[in-house]
XYZ file of C-alpha atoms in Angstrom:
603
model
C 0.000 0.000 0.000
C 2.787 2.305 1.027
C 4.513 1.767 -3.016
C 1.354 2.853 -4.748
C 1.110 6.116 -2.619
C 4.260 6.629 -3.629
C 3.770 5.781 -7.960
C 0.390 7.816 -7.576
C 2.194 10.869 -6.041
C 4.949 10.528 -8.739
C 2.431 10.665 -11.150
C 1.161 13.828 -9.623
C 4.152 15.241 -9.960
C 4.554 14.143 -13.720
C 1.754 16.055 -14.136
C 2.635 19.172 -12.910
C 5.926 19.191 -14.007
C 5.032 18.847 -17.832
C 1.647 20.174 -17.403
C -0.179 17.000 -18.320
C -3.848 17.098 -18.278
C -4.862 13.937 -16.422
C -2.727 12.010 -14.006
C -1.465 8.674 -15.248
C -0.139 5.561 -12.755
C 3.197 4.899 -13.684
C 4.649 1.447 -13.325
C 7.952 1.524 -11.803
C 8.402 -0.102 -8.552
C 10.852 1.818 -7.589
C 11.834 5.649 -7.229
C 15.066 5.204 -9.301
C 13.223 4.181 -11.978
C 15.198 1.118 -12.787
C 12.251 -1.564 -12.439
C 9.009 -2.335 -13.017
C 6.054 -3.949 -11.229
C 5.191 -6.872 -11.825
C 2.600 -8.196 -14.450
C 3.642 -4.448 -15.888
C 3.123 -5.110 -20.042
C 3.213 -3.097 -22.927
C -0.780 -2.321 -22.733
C -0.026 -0.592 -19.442
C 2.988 1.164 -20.758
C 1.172 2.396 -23.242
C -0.976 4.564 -21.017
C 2.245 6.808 -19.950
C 1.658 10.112 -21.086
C 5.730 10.581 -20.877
C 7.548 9.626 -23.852
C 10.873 9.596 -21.947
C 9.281 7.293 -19.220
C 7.184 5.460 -21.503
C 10.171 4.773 -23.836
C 12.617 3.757 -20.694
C 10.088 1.009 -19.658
C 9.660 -0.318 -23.011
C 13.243 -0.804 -23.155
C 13.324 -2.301 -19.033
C 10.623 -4.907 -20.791
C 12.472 -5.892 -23.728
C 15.401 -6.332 -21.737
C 17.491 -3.517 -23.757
C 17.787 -0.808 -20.921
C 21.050 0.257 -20.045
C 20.640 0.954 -16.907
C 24.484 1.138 -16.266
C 25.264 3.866 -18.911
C 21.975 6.106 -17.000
C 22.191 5.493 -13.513
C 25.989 6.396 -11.890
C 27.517 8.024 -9.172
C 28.914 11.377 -10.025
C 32.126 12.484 -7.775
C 32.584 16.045 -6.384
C 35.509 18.235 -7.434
C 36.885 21.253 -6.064
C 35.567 24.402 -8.087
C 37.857 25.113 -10.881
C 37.730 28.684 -9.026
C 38.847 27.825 -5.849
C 41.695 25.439 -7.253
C 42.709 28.234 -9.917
C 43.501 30.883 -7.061
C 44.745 27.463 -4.767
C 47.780 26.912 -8.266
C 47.705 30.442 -9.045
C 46.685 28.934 -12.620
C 43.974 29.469 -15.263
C 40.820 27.153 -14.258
C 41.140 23.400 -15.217
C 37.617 21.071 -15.967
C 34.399 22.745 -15.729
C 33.383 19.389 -17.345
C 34.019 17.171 -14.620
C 31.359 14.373 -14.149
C 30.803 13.476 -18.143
C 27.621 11.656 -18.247
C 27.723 10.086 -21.482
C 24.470 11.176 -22.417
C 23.483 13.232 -25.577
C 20.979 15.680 -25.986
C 19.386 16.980 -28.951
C 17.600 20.309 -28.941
C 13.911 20.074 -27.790
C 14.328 16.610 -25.716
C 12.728 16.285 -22.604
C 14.693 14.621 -19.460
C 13.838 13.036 -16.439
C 16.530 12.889 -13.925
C 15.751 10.910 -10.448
C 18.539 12.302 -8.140
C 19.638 10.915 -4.713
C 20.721 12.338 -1.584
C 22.546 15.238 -2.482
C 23.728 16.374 1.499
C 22.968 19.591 0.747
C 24.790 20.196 -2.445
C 24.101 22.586 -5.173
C 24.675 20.236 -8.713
C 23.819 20.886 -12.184
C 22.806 19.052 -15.580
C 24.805 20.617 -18.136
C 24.917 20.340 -21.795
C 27.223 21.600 -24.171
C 27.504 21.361 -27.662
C 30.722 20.665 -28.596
C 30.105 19.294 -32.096
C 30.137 22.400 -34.395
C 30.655 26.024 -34.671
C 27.627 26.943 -33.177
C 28.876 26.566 -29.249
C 25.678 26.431 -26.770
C 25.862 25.957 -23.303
C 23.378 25.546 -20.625
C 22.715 24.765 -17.204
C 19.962 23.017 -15.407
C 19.743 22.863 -11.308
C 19.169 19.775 -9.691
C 17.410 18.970 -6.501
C 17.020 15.363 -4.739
C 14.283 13.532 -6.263
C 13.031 13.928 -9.766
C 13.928 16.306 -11.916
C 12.295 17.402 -15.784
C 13.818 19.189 -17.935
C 13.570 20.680 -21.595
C 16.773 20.961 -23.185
C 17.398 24.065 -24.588
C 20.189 22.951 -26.942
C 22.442 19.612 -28.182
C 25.360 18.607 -26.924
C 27.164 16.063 -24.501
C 26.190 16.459 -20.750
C 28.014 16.333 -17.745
C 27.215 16.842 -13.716
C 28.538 19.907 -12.099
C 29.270 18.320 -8.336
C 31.884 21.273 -6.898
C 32.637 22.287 -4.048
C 34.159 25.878 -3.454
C 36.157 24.619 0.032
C 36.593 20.942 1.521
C 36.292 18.066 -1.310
C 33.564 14.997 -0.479
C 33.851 11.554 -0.651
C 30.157 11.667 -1.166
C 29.242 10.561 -4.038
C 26.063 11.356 -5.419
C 23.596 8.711 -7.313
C 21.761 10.112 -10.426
C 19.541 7.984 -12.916
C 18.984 10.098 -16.366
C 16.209 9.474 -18.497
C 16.139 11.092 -21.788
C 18.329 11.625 -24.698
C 20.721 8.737 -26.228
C 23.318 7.077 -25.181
C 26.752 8.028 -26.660
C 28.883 6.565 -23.696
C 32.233 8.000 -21.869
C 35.692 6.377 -22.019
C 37.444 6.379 -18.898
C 40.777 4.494 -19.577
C 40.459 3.112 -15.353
C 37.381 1.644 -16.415
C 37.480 1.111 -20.218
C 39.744 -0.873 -22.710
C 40.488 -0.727 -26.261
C 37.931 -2.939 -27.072
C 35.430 -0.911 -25.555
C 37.133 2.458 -26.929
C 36.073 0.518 -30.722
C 32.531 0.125 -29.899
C 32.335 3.064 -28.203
C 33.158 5.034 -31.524
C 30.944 2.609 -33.626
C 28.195 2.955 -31.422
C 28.370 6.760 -30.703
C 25.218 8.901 -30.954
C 27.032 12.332 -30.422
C 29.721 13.691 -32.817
C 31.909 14.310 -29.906
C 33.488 11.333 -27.844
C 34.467 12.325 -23.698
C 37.767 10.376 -22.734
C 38.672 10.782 -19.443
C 42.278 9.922 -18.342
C 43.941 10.236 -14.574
C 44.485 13.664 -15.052
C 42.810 15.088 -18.269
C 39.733 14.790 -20.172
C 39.369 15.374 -23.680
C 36.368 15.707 -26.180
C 37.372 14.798 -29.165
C 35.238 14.430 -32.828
C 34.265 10.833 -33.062
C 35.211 10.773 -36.595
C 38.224 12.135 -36.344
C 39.076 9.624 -33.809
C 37.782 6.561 -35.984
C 40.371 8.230 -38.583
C 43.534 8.571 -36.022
C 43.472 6.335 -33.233
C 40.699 3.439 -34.859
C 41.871 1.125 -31.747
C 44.173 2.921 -29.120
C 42.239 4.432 -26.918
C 43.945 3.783 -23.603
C 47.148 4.886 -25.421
C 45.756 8.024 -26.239
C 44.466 9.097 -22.903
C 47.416 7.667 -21.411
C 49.823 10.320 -23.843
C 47.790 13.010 -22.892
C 48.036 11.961 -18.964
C 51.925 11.690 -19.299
C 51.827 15.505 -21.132
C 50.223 16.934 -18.147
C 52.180 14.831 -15.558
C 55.285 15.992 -17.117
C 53.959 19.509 -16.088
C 52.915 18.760 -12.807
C 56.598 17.289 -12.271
C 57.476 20.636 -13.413
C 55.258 22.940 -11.399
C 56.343 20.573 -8.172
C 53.004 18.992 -7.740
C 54.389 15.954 -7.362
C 56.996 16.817 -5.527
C 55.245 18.741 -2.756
C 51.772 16.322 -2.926
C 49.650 18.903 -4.470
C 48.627 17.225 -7.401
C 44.853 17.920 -7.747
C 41.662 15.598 -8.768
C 40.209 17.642 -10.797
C 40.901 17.196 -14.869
C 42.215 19.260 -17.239
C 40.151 20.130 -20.239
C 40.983 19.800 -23.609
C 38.269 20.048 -26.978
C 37.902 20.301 -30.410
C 36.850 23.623 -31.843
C 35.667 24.272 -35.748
C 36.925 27.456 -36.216
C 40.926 28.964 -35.564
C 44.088 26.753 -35.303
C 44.964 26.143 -31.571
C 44.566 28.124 -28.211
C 43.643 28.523 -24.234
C 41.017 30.244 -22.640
C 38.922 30.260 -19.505
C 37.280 26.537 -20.608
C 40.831 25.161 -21.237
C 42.977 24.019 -24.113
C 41.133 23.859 -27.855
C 42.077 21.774 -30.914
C 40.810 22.681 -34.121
C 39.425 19.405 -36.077
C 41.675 20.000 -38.812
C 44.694 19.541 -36.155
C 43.688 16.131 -35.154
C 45.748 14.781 -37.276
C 48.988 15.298 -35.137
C 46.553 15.512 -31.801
C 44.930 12.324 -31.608
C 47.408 10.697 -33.653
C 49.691 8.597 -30.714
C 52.650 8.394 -32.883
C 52.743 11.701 -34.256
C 51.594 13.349 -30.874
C 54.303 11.529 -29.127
C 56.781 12.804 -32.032
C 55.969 16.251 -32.062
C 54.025 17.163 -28.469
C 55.028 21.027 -28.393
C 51.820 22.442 -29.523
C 49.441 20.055 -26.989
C 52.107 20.850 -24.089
C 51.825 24.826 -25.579
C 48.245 25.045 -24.732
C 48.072 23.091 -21.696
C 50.590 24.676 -20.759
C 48.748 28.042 -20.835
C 46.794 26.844 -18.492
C 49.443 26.058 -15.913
C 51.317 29.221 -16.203
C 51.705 29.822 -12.632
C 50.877 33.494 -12.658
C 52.085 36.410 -11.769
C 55.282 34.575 -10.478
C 56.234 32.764 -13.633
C 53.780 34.747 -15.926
C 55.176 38.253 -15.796
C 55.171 40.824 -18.877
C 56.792 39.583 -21.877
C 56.512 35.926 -21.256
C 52.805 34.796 -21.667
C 54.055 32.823 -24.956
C 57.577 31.874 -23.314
C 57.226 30.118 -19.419
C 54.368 27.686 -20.819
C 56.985 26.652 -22.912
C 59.242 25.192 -19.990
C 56.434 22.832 -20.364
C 56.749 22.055 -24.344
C 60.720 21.771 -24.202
C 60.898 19.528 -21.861
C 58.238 17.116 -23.056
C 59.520 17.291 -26.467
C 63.069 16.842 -25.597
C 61.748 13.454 -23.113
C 59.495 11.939 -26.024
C 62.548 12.885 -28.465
C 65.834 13.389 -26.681
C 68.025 12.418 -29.931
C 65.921 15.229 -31.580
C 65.691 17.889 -29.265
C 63.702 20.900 -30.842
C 65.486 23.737 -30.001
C 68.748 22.392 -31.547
C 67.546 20.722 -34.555
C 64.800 22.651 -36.037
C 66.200 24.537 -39.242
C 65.463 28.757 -38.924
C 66.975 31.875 -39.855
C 69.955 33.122 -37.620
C 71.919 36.461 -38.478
C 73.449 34.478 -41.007
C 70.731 32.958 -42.705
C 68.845 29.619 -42.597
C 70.834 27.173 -39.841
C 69.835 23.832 -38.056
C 69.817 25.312 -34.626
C 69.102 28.633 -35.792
C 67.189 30.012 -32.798
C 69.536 29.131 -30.497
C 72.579 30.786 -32.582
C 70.035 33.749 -32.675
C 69.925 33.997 -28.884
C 73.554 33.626 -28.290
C 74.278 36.349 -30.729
C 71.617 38.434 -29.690
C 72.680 38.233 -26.049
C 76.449 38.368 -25.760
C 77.191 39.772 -29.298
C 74.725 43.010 -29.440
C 73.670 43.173 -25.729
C 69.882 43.209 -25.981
C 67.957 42.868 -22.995
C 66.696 39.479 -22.676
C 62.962 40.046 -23.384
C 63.951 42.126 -26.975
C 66.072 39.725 -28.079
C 65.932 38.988 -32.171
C 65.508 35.597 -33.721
C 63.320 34.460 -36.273
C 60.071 35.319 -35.673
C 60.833 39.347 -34.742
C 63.614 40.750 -36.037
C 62.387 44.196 -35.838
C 62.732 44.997 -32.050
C 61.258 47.647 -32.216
C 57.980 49.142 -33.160
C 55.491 51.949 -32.685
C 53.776 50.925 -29.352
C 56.487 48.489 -27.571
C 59.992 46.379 -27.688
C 60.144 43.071 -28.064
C 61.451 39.740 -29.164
C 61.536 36.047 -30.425
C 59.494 34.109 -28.162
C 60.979 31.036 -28.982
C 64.718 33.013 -28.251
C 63.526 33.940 -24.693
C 62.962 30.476 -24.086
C 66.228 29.229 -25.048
C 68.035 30.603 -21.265
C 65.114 28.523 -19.206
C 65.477 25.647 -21.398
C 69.362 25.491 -20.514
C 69.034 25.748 -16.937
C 67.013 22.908 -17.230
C 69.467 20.660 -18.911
C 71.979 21.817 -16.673
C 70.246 20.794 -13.180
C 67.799 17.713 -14.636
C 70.434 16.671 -17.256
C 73.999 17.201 -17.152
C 73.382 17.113 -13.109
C 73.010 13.667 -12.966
C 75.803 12.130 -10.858
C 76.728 15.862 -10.280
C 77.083 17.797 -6.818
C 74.903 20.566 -8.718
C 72.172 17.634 -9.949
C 68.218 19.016 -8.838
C 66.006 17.312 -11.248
C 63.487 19.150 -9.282
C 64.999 22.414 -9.714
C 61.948 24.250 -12.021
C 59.740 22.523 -8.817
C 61.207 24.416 -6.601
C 60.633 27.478 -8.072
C 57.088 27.261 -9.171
C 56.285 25.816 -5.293
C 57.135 29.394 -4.267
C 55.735 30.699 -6.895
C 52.275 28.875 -5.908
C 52.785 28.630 -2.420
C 54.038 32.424 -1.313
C 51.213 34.592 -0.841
C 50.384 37.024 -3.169
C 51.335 40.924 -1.718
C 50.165 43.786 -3.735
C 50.643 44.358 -7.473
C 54.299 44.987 -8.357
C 56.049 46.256 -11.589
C 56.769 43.623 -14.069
C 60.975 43.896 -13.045
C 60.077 42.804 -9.816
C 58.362 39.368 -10.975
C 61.821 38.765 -13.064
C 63.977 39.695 -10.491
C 62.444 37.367 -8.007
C 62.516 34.775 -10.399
C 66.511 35.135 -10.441
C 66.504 34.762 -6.644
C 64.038 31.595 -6.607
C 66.429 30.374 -9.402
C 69.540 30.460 -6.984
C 67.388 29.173 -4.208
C 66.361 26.130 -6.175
C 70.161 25.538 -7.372
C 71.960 26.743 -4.668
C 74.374 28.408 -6.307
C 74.688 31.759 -7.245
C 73.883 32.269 -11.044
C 74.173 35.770 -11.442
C 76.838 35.656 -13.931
C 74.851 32.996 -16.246
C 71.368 35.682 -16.037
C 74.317 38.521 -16.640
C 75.182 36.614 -20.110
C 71.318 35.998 -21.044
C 70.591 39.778 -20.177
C 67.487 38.721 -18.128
C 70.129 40.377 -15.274
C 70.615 43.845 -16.973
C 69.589 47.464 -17.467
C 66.533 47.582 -19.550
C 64.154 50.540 -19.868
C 61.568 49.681 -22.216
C 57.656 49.070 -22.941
C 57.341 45.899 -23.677
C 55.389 43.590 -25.523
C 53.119 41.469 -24.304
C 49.112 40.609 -24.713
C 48.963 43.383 -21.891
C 52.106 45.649 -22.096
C 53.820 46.821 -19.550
C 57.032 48.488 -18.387
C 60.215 46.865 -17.919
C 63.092 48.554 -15.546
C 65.962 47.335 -14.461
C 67.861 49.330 -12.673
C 71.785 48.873 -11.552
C 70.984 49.083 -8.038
C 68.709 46.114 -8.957
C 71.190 44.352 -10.913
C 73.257 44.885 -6.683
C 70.683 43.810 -5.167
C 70.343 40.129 -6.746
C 73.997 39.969 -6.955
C 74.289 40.791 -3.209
C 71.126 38.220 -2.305
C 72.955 35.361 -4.316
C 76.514 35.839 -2.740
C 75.793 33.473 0.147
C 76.273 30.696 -2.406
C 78.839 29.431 -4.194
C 79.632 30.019 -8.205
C 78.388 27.103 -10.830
C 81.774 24.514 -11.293
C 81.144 25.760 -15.073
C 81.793 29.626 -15.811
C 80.406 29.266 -19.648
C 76.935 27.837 -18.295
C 75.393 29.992 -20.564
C 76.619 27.761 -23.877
C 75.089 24.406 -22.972
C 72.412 22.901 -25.030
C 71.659 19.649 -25.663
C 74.212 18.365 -27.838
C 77.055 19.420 -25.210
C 75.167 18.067 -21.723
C 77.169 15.045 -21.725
C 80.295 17.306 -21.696
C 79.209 19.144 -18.825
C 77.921 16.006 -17.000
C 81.399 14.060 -17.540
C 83.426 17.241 -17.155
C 84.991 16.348 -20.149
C 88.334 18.124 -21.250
C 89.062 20.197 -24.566
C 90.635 19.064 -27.129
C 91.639 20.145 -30.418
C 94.804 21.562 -32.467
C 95.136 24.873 -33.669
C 94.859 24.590 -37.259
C 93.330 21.333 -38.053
C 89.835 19.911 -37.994
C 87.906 22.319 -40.061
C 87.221 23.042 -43.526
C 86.807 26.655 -44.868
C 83.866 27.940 -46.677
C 82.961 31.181 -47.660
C 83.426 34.049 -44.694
C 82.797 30.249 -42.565
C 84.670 27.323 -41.710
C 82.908 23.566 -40.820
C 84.419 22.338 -37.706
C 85.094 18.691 -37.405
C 83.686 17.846 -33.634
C 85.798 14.700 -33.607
C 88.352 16.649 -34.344
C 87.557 19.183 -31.640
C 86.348 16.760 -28.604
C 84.252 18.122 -25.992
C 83.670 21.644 -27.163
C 80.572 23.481 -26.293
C 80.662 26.050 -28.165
C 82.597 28.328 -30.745
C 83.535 31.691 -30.736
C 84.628 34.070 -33.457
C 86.972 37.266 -32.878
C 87.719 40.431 -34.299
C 90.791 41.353 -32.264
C 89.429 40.787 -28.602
C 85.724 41.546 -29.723
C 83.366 38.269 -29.716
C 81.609 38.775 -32.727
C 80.046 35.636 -33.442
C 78.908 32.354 -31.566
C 78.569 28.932 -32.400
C 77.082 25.927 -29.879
C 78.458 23.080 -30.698
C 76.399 21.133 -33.584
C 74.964 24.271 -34.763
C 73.929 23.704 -38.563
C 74.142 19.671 -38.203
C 71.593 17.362 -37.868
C 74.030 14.839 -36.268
C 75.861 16.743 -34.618
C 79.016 15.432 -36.226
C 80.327 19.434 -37.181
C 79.829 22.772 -36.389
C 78.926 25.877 -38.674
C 81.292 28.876 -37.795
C 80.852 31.634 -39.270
C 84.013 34.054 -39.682
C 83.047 37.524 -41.616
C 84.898 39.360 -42.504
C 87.469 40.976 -39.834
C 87.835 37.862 -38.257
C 91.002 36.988 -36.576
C 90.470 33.908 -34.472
C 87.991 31.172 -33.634
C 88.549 29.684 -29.993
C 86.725 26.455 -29.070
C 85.413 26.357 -25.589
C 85.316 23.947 -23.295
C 83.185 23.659 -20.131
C 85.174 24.896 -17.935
C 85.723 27.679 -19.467
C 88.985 26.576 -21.143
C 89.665 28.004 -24.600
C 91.955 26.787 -27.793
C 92.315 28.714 -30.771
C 90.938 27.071 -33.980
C 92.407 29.208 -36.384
């Protein structure tokens, strides 16, 4: 007697939630919804005025119901807000809680929701799966919800929390709309992954990983990864754990639960915004492609990255497209260390088109011609200077961060200097400190030099001195927002007088190590060469045999005692094998150097 109170009631309710004009039993036996009563048939199903719930028990009947793809337990996540201002970052997953349900405009839902303990959750549905981007939310209270959805898309259960994270989780059964399934790679296999694309109602697939969730087009999935799902998720996973190693969430147990959030777009290339990272269809082909993702991973690690930037700390003026790529570099150069990017990639120098180009670019712009270390030339700005601000190659700026990485997590290893963790260190005060009033942009890289020496114990002044990040600047400079930069002398005493307490680098040419030479550093290997032999001259250049002239780092080129040219070692070779030198004219000596600092003339 007590269970057909409670179907009449639900009825009731039925009616006034859809504005029905008579009241109708309805033959589940249970509030979920999952089950019928008995000696329910289709005659009596027939009488439901709901097409959702009359549908739903004509598929509990026939056996066909999936009642595990509607009814689940949705987890609660910290607001992307409160974890944003907890990492200092952009927000990760608003999307947390994929349902696997898809919506088409117009459909009506019924959602049956269980003990919420007082939390405030939401249906959402997004449409993911063309230009036209709708979004809308739907609050949910305990008990049964209806709904008319307002546009298509996939849907997902907002379940945040703005302070202290639940184990709570909360039971929802959703009736409505077609099934179009999740992957979840702790969950799911590759077998499922090819049914799940076969089978999918929406154009967009949600693959959730142990620390990111992407949303990919279904057919553009069938085309690049037909049958490696789990390897796909699990690329994407090792992408952002790289970063997290990076940022020191690993290190310091910070590591969060929620996801981050990566989709397709349909219109631009690639970017970051509040919603997370976004992959135009047309890039899939390198994005959801394991091979060619793991080959060439800079532009995924870009815009994640963009996310992570750990601002203002290590997202100051002038470097909003240069500290995400810590992240890139470093990902790139651990999927492909006999390839590193930096040192292979063919671009223009001073001297034309080089293997290695930007980093010849950056060692002539900074301890040839002097320019401050956020102007500095290379290939993608030349001119320095224009009507509204100063500034520089991107990818040139990066090439000084990049090397103190190699130094510390590379050539370290075995070393009294080695701190794998040394870019952890930094961003952990860079997250962890709090946040004082707004300071100039100088003050941001300045304090970055001091975390720097923290994190390495050693004082590095002399290494930021040669990149120019430690020098007088004066300029406006270019950014998305623009700002001032000044660097004052007294500055420039300051740092030098806050890194004193610790002792120098055992290298004093830190500033020339890539990584082709890391191996030189990390063995301390000795010089040698003979004056005279081991090259081959070329016009106003000369092709140094690196056989010939062991464990160089670098190259230098004279004009009496004025460096005016610089060569890493490898620069213009794709194996490494020689060394492009160039020697206009004026020259009068090329000195190899070695990494401690000893030098032998060439010619």
């Amino acid at each position: 007697m007590k269970k057909i109170t409670l179907l009449l009631l639900f009825a009731l309710t039925i009616q006034v939630g859809w504005g029905q004009t008579k009241t109708t039993k309805i033959p589940f036996y249970d509030e979920k919804l999952t089950t019928l009563k008995k000696r329910t048939n289709k005659k009596s199903i027939d009488k439901i005025d709901s097409p959702v719930l009359k549908e739903a028990a004509l598929e509990i009947i026939n056996g066909t119901y999936p009642i595990k793809e509607r009814l689940k337990n949705y987890e609660c996540y910290l607001s992307p807000g409160a974890l944003a201002k907890q990492l200092k970052t952009s927000p990760y997953s608003q999307f947390e809680n994929p349902t696997g349900i898809y919506f088409e405009e117009g459909d009506k839902a019924v959602l049956w929701v269980g003990n919420t303990n007082g939390a405030s959750i939401n249906l959402r549905v997004t449409n993911w799966g063309d230009e036209h981007f709708k979004d809308n939310k739907y609050p949910l209270t305990e008990g049964y919800n209806y709904i008319d959805i307002k546009n298509k898309g996939n849907s997902y259960i907002e379940y945040f929390s703005e302070t202290e994270v639940t184990d709570h989780k909360i039971e929802i059964h959703i009736l409505g709309g077609k099934v179009n399934g999740v992957f979840d790679v702790s969950k799911n296999n590759n077998n499922d992954w090819v049914n799940l694309l076969a089978n999918a109602t929406s154009p967009v697939l949600d693959i959730v990983g142990k620390q990111t969730h992407i949303a990919y087009a279904v057919e553009s999935l069938k085309r690049e990864s037909p049958n490696n799902g789990v390897e796909l998720i699990q690329l994407y996973d090792s992408i952002i754990g790289i970063q997290h190693q990076i940022m020191g969430l690993i290190k310091y147990d910070m590591v969060p639960k929620n996801h981050m959030f990566g989709r397709v777009i349909w219109k631009g290339f690639m970017h970051a915004d509040g919603i997370g990272a976004a992959f135009h269809d047309d890039t899939m082909k390198d994005v959801a492609n394991v091979e060619r993702l793991r080959k060439n991973s800079w532009g995924v690690a870009h815009e994640f990255g963009h996310v992570n930037q750990v601002r203002p700390n290590m997202k100051w003026t002038g470097t909003t497209e240069v500290t995400n790529n810590i992240f890139s570099v470093w990902t790139q150069y651990i999927y492909n260390t006999d390839s590193p990017k930096l040192e292979r990639e063919k671009l223009t120098d001073y001297d034309g088109s080089k293997i290695g180009g930007r980093i010849t670019a950056y060692m002539e712009s900074a301890f040839v011609h002097n320019q401050p270390w956020l102007t500095q030339a290379g290939n993608d700005r030349w001119d320095r200077e224009r009507p509204r601000d100063w500034g520089g190659d991107h990818f040139v700026k990066l090439v000084p961060l990049w090397q103190l990485q190699l130094y510390f997590a590379v050539a370290g290893e075995g070393n009294e200097w080695s701190n794998p963790d040394f870019y952890a260190d930094i961003y952990n005060k860079a997250i962890t400190l709090p946040l004082h009033e707004e300071k100039e942009a100088s003050y941001y890289q300045l304090n970055f030099i001091k975390n720097a020496c923290d994190a390495a114990q050693l004082d590095l002044t002399d290494f930021f001195e040669m990149s120019r990040m430690l020098y007088p600047i004066d300029l406006w400079v270019d950014d998305y927002t623009c700002s001032q930069m000044t660097i004052t002398e007294d500055d420039i005493k300051d740092v030098k007088k806050y890194a004193s307490k610790y002792s120098k680098p055992s290298t004093p040419v830190l500033h020339y190590i890539t990584a082709n030479s890391t191996d030189v550093y990390k063995n301390k290997a000795a010089l040698v060469g003979t004056t005279g032999k081991g090259f081959t001259e070329g016009e106003n250049l000369i092709t140094v045999n690196n056989d010939a002239w062991k464990n160089a780092v670098a190259f230098e080129t004279y004009e009496n005692d004025k460096l005016i040219k610089v060569a890493f070692v490898g620069a213009g070779s794709n194996d490494v094998k020689t060394t492009t030198v160039h020697t206009p004219e004026g020259t009068t000596s090329v000195k190899a150097v070695g990494w401690d600092g000893k030098r032998i003339d060439v010619i």
